Coordinates of C-alpha atoms in Angstrom, one line a residue:
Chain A
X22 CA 0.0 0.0 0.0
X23 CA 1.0 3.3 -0.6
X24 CA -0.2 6.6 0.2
X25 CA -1.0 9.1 -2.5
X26 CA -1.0 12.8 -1.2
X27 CA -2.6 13.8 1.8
X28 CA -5.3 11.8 2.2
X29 CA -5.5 8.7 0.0
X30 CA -4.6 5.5 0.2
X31 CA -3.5 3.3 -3.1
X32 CA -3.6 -0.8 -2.6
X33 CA -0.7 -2.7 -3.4
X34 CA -2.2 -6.0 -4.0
X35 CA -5.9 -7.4 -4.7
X36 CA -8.5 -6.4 -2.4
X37 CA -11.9 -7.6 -2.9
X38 CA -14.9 -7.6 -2.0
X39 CA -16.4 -11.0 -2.6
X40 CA -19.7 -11.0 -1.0
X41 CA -22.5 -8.3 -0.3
X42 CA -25.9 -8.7 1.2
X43 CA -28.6 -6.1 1.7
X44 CA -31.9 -6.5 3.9
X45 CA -34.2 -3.4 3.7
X46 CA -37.9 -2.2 5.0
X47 CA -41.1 -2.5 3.1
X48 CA -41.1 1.3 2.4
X49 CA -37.7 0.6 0.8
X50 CA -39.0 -2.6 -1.1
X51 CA -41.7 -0.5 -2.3
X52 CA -39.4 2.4 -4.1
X53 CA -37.8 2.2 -7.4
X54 CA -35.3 0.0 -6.7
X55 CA -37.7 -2.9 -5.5
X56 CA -36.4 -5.4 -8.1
X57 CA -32.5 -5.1 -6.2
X58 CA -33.7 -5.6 -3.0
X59 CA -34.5 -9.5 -2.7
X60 CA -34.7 -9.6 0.7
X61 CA -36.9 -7.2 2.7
X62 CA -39.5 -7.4 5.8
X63 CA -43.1 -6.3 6.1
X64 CA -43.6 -5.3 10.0
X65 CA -41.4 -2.4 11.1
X66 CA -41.0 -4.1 14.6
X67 CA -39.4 -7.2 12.8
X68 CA -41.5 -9.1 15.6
X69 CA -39.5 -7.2 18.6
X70 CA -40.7 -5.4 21.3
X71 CA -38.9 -2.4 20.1
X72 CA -37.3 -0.9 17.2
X73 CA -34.0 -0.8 18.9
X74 CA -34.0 -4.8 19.0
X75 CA -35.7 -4.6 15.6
X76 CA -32.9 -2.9 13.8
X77 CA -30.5 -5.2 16.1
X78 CA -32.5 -8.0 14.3
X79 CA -32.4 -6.9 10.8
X80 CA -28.5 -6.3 11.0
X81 CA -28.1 -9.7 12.9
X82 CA -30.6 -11.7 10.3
X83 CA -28.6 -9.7 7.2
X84 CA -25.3 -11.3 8.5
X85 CA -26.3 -14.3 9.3
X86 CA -28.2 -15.0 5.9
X87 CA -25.2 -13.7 3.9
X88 CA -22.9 -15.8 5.6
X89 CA -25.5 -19.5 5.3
X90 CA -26.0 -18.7 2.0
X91 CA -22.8 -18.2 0.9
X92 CA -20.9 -21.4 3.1
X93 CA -18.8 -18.9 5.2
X94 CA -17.9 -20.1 8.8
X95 CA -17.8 -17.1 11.3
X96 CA -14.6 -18.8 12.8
X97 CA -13.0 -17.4 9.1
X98 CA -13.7 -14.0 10.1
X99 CA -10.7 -12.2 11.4
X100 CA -12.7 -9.1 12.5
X101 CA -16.0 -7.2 12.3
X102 CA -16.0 -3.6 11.5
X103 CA -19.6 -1.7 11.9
X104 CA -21.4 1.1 12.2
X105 CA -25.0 2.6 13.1
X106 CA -26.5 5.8 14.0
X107 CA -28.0 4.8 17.2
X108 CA -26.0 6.1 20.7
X109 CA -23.4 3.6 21.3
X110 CA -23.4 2.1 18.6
X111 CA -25.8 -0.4 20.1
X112 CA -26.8 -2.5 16.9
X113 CA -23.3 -3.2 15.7
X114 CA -22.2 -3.4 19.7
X115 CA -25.0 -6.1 19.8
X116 CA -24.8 -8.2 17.1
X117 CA -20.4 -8.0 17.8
X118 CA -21.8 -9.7 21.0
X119 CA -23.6 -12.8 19.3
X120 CA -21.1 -13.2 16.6
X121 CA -18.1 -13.6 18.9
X122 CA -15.2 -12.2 16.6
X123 CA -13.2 -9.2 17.1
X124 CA -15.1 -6.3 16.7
X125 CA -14.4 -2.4 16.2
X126 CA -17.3 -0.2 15.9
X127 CA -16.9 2.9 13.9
X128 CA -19.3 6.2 13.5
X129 CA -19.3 8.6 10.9
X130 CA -23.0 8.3 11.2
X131 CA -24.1 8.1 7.1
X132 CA -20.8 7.0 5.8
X133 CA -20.2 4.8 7.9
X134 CA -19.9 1.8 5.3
X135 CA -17.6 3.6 3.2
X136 CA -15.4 4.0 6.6
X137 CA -15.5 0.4 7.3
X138 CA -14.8 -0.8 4.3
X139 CA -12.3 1.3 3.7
X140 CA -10.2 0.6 7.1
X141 CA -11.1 -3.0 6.5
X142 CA -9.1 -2.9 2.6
X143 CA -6.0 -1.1 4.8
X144 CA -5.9 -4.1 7.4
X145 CA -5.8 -6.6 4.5
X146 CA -3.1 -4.8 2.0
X147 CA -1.4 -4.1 5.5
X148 CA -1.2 -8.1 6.0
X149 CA -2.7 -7.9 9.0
X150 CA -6.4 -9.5 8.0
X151 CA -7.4 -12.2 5.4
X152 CA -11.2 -11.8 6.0
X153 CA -13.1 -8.9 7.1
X154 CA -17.2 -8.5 7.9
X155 CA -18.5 -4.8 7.4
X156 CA -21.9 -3.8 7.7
X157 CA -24.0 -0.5 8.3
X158 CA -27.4 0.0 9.0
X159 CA -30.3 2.4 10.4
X160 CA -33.8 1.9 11.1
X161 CA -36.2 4.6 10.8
X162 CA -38.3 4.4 13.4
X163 CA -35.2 3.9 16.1
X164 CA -34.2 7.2 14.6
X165 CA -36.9 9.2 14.7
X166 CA -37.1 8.5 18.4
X167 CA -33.6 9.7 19.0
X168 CA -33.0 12.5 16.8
X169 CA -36.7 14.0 16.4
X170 CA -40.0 13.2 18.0
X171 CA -42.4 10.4 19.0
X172 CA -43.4 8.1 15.6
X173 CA -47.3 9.4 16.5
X174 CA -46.8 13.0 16.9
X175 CA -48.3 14.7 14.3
X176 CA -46.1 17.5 12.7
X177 CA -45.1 18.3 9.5
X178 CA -42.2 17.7 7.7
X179 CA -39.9 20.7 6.3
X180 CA -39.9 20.4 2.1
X181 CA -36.1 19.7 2.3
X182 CA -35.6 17.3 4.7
X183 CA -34.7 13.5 4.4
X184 CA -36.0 9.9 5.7
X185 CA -34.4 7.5 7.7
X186 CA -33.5 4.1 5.5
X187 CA -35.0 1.2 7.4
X188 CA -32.1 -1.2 5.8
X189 CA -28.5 -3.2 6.6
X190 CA -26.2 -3.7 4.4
X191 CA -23.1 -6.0 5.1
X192 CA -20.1 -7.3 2.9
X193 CA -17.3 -9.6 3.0
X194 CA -13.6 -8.3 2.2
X195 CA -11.1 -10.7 1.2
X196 CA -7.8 -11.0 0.5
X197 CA -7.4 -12.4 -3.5
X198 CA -7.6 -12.0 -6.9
X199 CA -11.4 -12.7 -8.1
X200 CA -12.2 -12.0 -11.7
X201 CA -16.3 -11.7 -10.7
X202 CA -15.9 -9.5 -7.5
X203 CA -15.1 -5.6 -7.3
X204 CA -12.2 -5.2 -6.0
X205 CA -11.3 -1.6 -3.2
X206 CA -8.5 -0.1 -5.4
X207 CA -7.7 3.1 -3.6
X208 CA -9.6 4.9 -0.3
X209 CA -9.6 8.4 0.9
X210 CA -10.2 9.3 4.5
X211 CA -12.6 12.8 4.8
X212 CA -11.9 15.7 6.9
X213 CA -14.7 16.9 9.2
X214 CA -16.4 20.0 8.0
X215 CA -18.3 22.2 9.5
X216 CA -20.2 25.1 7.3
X217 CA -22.2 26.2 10.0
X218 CA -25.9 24.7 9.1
X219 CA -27.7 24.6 11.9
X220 CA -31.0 22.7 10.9
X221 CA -30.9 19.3 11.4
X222 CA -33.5 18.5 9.0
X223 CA -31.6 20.2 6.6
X224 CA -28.3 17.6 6.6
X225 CA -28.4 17.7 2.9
X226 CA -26.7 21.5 2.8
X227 CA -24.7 20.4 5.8
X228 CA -23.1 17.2 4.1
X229 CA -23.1 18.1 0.2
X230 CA -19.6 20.1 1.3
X231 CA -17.9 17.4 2.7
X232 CA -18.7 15.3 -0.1
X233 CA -16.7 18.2 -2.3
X234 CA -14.1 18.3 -0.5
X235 CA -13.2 14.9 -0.2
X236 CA -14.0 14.0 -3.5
X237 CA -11.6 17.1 -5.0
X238 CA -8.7 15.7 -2.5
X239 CA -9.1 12.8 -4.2
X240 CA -9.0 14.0 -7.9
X241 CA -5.7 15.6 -6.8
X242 CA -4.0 13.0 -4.7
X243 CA -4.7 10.5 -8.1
X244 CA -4.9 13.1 -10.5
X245 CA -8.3 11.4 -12.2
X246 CA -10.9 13.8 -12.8
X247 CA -14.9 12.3 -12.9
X248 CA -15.3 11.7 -16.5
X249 CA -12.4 8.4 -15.7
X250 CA -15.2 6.5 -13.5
X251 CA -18.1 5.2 -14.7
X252 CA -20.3 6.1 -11.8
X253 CA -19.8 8.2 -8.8
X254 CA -22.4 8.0 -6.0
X255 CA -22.9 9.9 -3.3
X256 CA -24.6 8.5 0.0
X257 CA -27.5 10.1 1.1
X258 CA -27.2 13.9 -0.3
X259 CA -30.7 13.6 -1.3
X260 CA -32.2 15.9 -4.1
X261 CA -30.9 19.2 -2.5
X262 CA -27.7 17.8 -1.4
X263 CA -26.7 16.4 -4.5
X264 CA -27.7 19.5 -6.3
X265 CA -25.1 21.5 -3.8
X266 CA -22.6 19.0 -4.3
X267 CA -22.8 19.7 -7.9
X268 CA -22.7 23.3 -7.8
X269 CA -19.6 23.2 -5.1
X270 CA -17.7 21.5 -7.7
X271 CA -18.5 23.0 -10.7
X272 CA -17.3 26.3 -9.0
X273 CA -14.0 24.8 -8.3
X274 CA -14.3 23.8 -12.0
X275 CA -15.1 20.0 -11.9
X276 CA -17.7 19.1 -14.2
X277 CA -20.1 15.7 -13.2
X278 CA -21.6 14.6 -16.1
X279 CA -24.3 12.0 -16.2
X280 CA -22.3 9.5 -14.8
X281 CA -23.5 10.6 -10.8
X282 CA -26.0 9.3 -8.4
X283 CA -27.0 9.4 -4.9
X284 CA -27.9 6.5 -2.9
X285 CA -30.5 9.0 -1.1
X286 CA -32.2 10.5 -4.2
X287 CA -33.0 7.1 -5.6
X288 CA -34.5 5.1 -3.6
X289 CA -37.8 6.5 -2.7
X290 CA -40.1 7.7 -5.3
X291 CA -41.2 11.2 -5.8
X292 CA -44.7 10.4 -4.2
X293 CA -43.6 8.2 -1.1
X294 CA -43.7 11.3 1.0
X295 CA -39.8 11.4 1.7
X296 CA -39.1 14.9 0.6
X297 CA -35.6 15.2 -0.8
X298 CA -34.5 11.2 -0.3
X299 CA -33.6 9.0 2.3
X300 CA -30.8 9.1 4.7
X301 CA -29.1 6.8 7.3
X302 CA -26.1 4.7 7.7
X303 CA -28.3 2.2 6.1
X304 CA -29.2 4.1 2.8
X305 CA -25.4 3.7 0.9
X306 CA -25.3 0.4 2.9
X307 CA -28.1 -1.1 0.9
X308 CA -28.0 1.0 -2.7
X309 CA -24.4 -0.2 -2.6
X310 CA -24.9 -4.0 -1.5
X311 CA -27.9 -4.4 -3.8
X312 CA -27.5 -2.6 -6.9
X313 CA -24.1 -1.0 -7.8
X314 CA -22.5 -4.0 -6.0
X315 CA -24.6 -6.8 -8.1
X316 CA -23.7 -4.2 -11.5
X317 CA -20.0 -4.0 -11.0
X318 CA -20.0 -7.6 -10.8
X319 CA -22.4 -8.1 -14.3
X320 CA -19.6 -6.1 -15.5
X321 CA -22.0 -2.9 -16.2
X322 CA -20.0 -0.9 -14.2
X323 CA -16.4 -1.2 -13.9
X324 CA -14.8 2.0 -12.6
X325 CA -16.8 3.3 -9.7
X326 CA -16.2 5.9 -7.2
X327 CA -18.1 5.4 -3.5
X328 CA -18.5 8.6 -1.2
X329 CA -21.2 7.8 1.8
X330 CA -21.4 11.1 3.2
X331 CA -22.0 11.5 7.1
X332 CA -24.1 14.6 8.9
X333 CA -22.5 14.2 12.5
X334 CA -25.1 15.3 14.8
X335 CA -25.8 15.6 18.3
X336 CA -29.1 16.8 19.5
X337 CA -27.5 17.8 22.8
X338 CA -24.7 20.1 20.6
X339 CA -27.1 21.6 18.4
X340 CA -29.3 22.5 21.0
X341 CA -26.4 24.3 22.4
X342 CA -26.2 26.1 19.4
X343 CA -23.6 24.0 18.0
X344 CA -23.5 23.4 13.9
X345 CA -23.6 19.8 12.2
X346 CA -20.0 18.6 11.4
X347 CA -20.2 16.4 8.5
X348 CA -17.6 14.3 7.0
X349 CA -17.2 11.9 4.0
X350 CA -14.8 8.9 3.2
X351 CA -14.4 7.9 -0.2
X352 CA -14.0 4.2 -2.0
X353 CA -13.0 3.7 -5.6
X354 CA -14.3 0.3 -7.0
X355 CA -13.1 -1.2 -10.2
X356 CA -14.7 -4.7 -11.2
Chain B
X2 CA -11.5 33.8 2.7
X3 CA -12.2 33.2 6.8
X4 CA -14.6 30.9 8.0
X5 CA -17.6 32.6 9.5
X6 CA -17.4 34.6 6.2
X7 CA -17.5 31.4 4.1
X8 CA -20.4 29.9 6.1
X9 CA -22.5 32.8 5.9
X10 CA -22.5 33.0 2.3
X11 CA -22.9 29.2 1.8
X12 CA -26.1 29.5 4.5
X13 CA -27.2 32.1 2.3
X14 CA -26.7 30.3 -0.8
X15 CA -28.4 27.0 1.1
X16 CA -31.3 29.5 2.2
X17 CA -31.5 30.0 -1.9
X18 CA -31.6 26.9 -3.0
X19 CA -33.6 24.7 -0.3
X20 CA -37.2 24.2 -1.3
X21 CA -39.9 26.2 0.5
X22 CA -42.7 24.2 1.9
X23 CA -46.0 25.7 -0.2
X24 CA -47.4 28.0 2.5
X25 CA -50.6 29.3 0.2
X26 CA -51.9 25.3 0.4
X27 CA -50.6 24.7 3.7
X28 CA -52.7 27.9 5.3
X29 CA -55.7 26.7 3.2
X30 CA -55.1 23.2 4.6
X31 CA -54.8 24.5 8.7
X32 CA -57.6 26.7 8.1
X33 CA -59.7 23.4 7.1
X34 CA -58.7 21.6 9.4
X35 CA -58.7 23.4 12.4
X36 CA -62.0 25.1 11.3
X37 CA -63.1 21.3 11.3
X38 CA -61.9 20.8 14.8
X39 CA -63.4 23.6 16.2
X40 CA -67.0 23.1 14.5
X41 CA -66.6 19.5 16.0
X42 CA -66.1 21.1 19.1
X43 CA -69.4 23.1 18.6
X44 CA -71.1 20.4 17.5
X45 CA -70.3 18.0 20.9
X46 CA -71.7 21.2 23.1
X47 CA -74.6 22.0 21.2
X48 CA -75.4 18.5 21.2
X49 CA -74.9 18.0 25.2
X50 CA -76.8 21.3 25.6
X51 CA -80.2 19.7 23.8
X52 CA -79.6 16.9 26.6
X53 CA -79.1 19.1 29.3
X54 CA -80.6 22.2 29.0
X55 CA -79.8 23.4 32.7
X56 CA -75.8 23.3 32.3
X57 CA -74.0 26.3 32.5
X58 CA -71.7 27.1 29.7
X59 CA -68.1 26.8 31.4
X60 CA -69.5 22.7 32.1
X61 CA -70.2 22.6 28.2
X62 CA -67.3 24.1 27.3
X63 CA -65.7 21.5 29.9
X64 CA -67.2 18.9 28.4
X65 CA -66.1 19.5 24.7
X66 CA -62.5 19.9 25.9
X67 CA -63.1 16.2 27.3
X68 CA -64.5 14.7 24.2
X69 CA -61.6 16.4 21.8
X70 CA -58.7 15.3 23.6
X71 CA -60.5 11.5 24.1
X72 CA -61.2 11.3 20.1
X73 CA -57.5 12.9 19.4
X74 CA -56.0 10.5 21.8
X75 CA -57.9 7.6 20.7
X76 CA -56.8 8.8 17.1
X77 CA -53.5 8.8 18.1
X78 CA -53.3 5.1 19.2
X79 CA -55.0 4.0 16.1
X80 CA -52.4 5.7 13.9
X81 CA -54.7 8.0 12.1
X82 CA -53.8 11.6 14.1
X83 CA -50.4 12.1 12.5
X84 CA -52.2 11.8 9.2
X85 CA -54.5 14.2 9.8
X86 CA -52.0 16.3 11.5
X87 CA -49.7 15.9 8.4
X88 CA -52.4 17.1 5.9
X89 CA -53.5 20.1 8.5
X90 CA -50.2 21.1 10.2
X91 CA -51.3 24.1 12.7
X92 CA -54.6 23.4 12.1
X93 CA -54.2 20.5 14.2
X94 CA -51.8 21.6 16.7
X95 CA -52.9 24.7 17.5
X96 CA -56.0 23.5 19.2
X97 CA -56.5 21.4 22.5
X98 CA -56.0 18.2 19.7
X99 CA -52.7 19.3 19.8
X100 CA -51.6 19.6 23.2
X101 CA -53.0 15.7 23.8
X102 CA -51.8 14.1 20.7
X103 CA -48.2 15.2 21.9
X104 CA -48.8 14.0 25.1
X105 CA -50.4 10.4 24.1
X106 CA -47.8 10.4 21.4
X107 CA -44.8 10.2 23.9
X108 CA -46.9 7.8 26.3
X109 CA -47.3 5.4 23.5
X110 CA -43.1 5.9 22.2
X111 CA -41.6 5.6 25.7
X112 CA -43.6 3.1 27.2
X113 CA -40.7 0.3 26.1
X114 CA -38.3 2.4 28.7
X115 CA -41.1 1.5 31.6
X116 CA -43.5 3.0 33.1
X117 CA -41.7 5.3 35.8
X118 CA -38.8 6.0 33.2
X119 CA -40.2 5.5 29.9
X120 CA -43.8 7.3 30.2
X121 CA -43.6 9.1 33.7
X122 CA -40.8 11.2 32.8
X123 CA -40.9 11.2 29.0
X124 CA -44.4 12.0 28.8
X125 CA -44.4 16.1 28.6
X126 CA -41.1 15.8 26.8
X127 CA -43.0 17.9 24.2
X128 CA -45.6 19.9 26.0
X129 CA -43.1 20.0 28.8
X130 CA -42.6 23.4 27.8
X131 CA -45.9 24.8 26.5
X132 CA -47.4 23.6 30.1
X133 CA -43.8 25.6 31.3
X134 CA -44.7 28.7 28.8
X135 CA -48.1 28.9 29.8
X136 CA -47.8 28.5 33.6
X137 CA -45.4 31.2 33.2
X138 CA -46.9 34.0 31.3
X139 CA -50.1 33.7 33.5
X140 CA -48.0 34.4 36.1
X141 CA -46.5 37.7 34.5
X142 CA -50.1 39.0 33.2
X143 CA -51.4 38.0 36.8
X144 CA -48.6 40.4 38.6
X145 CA -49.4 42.9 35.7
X146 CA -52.9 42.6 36.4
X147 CA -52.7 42.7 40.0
X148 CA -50.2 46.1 39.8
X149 CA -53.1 47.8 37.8
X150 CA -55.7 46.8 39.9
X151 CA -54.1 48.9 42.8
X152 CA -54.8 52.1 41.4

């Protein structure tokens, strides 16, 4: 491995990433992508008591059902790397518990997959790791009971503000040469950036910058510029956020064609009442695990760049008057 | 450029480009709906009046204030109040519908903590402070009122 300029990371030899799994909510199931996401489940409580153990469930049964249907044995895992929105990480923390590996929990809230994959393809070009688990994943309803209000209170919701993917996403990295499987090529580590947007509903305008300014680090650490990757996606910009993204770059003179997405912007529908797009650790978990995963390895995509983008939040610091710090970590993919 | 320069133009560039939720539609829609709520309202008093000729109007009005918060909070256990209150926004907040639904609505979220933890103490966790407001401002008009009553 070698490191590229200030913040990016090249591979030296194959890392890959030979397995993805995603496991969503019906809302989900019900959006455009609906045809990606094989596995989903109707009742939000997932048959818990609460939707703290409900997303606890959904992470645990994503695992677990990636791993029986693919043969893997646990005991070949040589460490878990995870994150969630919830305080304390208590999905991942909980489902670390009943897997019995070594686990490290990471939070950069929305990006947190990009984070865990990408610390997972340093351990293995590092030698220290053969196999690594990584997952992310939110749950709407344990969300809106930590960030905003009750599920019943009746309020409306602002025009440009986001909803919480009900979703986990988890992947296998692996140390080889696979012709099927995309393999992590180079990563790039985000700063924390803080513009000063104080709306929590509004994490699209607070995240679109850190998406910029990890993604133009990385076009000058490797010298590329967007029209070399077939697809660049963002995590969960939304509408707005993506929109801001764009026009960041484009006055810094970097032009993104047609080749960009955003996890967030695609997978509700216009009319499912979710304003600008969805959000959560979970959103780029599954729109990665489900559909640009299962391209890149039908060979439709070959060169993709992965920024999950992260809106840092505290309700106790904002209501101190505090902004939202966002950050971003980038993945480039080439199948 | 510094900082708090650079994030004030970008708020007001974000303050540009963020979508504005339709306020022509959504004043029509409160007005509707908490029109509705009030007539309701009317209707329940004018109705127990018919029964009970005799009862004065603060019992009625009493009475009405009983029968709205029951419906709202019976609405908001059946999952039906947050659809209404996302169609009529103030219209359904502003009025006593309001005040219960945000009350019932924490009962219902916070009763996996337990019952002293969970719903005791999460209960007003959103009309905590309109009952704080309230008590309060009383309180100021009833020392203004008692200060011009002395002269």
């Amino acid at each position: 491995m070698k490191k590229l300029g200030k913040q990016t990371y090249e591979m030296a030899n194959p890392v890959t990433i030979s397995y993805a799994h995603a496991l969503v909510g019906s809302k989900e199931k019900n959006g455009p992508l609906s045809k990606y996401f094989k596995d989903y489940f109707e009742d939000d409580t997932f048959g818990e008591k609460s939707f703290e153990k409900a997303e606890r469930k959904m992470l645990k049964t994503a695992i677990s059902d990636m791993l029986l249907a693919n043969k893997i044995n646990i005991d070949d895992i040589d460490l878990y790397i995870g994150g969630d929105i919830l305080n304390q990480l208590v999905s991942s923390n909980f489902v670390a518990e009943e897997l019995q590996i070594p686990f490290v929990g990471v939070y950069s809230a929305c990006s947190s997959v990009t984070e865990s994959l990408a610390l997972a393809s340093t351990l293995i070009d590092g030698g220290f790791c053969n196999r690594i688990l990584c997952s992310a994943c939110s749950h709407f309803s344990a969300a809106e009971r930590q960030y905003r209000f009750p599920l019943e209170f009746g309020n409306q919701r602002q025009a440009y503000s986001q909803w919480t993917v009900t979703g986990a996403g988890c992947m296998i990295v692996d140390k080889k040469e696979s012709q099927n499987c995309p393999k992590i090529k180079r990563v790039c580590f985000g700063k924390v950036v803080d513009y000063g947007v104080l709306d929590l509903a509004n994490m699209g305008a607070a995240m679109a910058p850190a998406a910029a300014d990890t993604i133009m680090e990385f076009f000058k650490d490797t010298k590329t510029q967007p029209s070399d990757y077939d697809l660049i996606a963002t995590g969960d910009l939304g509408k707005l956020g993506s929109d801001i993204f764009r026009d960041i770059l484009a006055q810094n003179s970097i032009v993104i064609e047609n080749n960009y997405i955003d996890c967030g912007h695609m997978i509700f529908n216009g009319n499912q009442e979710c304003m600008q797009g969805g959000s959560g650790a979970g959103c780029s978990a599954v729109v990665f695990s489900a559909y640009i995963y299962q391209k890149m390895k039908q060979k439709k995509l070959k060169k993709v760049l992965l920024l999950a983008t992260g809106a840092l939040m505290s309700t106790t610091t904002n209501q101190q008057g505090d902004a939202i710090p966002a950050v971003s970590h980038l993945i480039e993919l080439e199948a | 450029m510094n900082k708090s320069q650079r994030n004030q133009d970008y708020l007001m560039y974000v303050e540009k480009q963020s979508p504005k939720s339709p306020w022509l539609s959504s004043l029509f829609r409160a007005f509707i709906m908490g029109g509705t709520i009030c007539c309701f309202g009317q209707m329940i008093g004018d109705v127990i009046k018919s029964f009970f000729p005799t009862m004065d109007l603060l019992t009625v009005g009493a009475w009405v204030n009983i029968s709205v918060i029951a419906l709202t909070i019976i609405l908001t256990a059946f999952g039906i109040f947050d659809v209404l209150a996302k169609y009529g926004g103030a219209g359904t907040f502003i009025p006593i519908s309001g005040f219960a639904n945000s009350i019932a609505s924490c009962a219902i979220e916070y009763k996996k903590e337990g019952l002293v933890f969970g719903v005791g103490a999460k209960m007003f966790y959103v009309a905590g402070p309109v009952i704080v407001n309230g008590v309060s401002y009383s309180m100021l008009v009833g020392i203004i009122y008692f200060i011009i009553s002395l002269f």
